[in-house]
XYZ file of C-alpha atoms in Angstrom:
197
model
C -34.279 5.640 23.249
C -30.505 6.822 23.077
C -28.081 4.615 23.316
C -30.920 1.344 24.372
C -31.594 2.075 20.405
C -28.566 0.474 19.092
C -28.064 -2.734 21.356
C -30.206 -5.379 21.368
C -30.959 -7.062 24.632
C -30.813 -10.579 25.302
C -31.914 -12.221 28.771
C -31.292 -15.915 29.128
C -31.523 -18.117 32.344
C -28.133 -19.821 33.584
C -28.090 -23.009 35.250
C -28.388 -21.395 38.434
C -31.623 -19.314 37.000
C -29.909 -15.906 37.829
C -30.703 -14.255 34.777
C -27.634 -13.125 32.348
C -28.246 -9.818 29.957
C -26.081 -10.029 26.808
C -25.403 -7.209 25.141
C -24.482 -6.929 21.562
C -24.947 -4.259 18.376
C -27.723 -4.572 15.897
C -26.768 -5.348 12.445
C -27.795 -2.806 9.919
C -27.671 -3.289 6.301
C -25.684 -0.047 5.789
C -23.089 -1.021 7.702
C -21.853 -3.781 4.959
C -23.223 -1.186 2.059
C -20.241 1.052 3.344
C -17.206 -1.758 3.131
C -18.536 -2.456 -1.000
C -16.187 0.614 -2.142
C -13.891 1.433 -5.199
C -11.294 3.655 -4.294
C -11.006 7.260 -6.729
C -8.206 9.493 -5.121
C -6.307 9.401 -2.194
C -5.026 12.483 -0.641
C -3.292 14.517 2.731
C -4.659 17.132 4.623
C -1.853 19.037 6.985
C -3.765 20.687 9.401
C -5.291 18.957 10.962
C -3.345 16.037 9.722
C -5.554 13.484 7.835
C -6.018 11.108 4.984
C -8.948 11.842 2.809
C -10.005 8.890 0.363
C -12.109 9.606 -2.439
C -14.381 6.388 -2.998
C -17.332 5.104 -5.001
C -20.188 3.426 -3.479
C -21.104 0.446 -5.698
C -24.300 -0.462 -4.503
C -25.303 3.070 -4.551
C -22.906 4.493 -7.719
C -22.462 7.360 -5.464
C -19.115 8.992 -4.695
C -17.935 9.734 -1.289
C -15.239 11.205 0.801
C -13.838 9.480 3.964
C -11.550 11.393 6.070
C -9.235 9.509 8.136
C -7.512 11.615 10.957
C -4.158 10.708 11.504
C -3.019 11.156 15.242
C -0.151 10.898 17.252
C 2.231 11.318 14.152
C 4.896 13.770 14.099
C 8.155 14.421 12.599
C 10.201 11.719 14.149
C 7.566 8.859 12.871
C 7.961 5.942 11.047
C 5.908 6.452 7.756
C 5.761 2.848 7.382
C 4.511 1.931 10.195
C 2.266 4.390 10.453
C 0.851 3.382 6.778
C 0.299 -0.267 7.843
C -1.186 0.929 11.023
C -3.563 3.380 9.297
C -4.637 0.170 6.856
C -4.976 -2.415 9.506
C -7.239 0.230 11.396
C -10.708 -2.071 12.081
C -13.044 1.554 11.087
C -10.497 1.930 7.895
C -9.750 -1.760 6.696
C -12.727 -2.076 4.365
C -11.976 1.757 2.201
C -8.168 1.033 2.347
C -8.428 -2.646 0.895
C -7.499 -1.308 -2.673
C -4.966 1.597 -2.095
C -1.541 0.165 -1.884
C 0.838 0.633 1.226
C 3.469 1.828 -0.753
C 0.940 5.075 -1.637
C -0.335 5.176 1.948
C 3.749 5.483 2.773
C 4.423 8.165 0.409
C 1.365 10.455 1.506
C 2.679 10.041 5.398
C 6.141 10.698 4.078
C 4.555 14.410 2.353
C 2.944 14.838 6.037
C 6.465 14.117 8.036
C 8.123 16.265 5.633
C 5.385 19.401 6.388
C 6.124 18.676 9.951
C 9.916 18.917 9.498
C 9.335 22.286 7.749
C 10.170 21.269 4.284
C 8.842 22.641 1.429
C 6.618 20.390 -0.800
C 8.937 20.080 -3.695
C 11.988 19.048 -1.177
C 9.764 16.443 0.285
C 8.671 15.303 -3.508
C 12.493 15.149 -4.042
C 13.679 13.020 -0.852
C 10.824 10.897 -1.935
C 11.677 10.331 -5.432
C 15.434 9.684 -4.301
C 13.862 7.106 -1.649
C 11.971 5.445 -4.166
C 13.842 5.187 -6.884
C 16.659 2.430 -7.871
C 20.858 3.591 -8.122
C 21.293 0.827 -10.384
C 25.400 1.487 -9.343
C 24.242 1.230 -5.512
C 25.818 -2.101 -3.660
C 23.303 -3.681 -2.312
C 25.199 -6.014 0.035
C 26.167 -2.595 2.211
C 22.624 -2.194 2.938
C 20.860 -3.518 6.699
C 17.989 -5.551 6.041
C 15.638 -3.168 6.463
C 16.614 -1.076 3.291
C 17.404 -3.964 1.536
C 13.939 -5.390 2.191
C 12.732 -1.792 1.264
C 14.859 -2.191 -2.094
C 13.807 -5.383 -3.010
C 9.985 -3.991 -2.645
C 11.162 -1.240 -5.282
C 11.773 -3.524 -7.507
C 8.974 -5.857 -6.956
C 6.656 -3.144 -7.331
C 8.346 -1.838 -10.570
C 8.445 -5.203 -12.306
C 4.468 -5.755 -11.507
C 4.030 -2.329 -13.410
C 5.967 -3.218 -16.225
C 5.132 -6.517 -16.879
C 3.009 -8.133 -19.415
C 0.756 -9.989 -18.940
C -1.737 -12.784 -20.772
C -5.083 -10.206 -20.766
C -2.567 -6.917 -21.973
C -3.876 -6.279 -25.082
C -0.272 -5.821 -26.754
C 1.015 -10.099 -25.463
C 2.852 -11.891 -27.324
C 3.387 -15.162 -26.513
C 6.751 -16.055 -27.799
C 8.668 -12.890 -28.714
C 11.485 -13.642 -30.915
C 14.184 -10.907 -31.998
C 17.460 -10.661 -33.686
C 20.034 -8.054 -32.500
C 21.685 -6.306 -34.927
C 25.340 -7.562 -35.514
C 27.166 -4.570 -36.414
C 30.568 -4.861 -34.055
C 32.175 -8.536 -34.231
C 32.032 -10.326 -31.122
C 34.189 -10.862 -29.026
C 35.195 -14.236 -27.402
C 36.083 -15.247 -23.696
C 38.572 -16.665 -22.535
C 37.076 -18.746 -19.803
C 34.509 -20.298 -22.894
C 36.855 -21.715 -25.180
C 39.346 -22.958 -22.521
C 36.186 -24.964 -20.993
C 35.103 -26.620 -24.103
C 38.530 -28.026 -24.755
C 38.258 -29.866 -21.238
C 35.293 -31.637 -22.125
């Protein structure tokens, strides 16, 4: 049977009764049984360069381990690109629905960085720096690339810190006094306004 074993053949007759074969996969149940995954661990092999996922069947409660190879990558790459590449792939899209981009990023980053010779904890280090907010950094200097990058940051950072209505520890309305040890001090742009009006 072969390859005859996986297609399924179809003749028809066309107006001009030359008959038309169709050709088209069968549809196997474990084909859908594979997409119905919770993701576990996500991890980078260097040689030869690949993403491993860790993932949990749940229609079988069995885990598995899907290895990913990443090709034509090197040290010159874009990590980014390569990350939303890697998730957009048509044989990956259904494992990598639940790992985030920004971890898919940071794993390609740890690969370019074993390319470019670097040790692991230099790599961790650029990566930190790259991901992590200079609150005395000016912004405006930035091309719209990093700022775009930036903003994401910070997107991504306020998601993980904020609370939400099903957190256990919301409060609805939150209300605090500060502690009023120094006097305050007054404007001068405040008072000078409220005489105007």
């Amino acid at each position: 049977m072969g390859k005859k074993a996986s297609l399924a053949l179809v003749e028809t007759k066309s107006l001009r009764n030359l008959p038309i074969v169709i050709k088209f996969p069968l549809i196997y149940p474990d084909v859908y049984v594979g997409m119905m995954c919770t993701a576990k661990k996500c991890g980078i092999r260097f040689q030869p360069p690949a993403i491993i996922l860790i993932y949990e069947n749940e229609i079988k409660g069995k885990i598995r381990q899907r290895i990913m190879p990443v090709r034509n990558f090197s040290k010159f790459s874009d990590c980014t690109r390569a990350a939303e590449q890697l998730k957009n792939n048509p044989r990956h899209k259904g494992y990598l629905e639940q790992v985030p981009l920004r971890q898919l990023e940071k794993l390609f980053s740890v690969l370019r960085g074993y390319l470019s010779g670097q040790t692991l904890a230099e790599t961790m280090e650029q990566i930190r720096r790259e991901t992590t907010i200079d609150p005395e950094e000016d912004l405006n200097k930035l091309d719209d690339k990093e700022l775009a990058k930036r903003k994401s940051i910070m997107d991504e950072l306020f998601e993980k810190n904020q609370k939400k209505k099903d957190d256990p520890n919301f409060v609805y309305d939150i209300e605090v006094e500060f502690p009023q040890d120094e006097q305050l001090q007054s404007c001068g742009w405040d008072t000078e306004s409220a005489d105007e009006f």
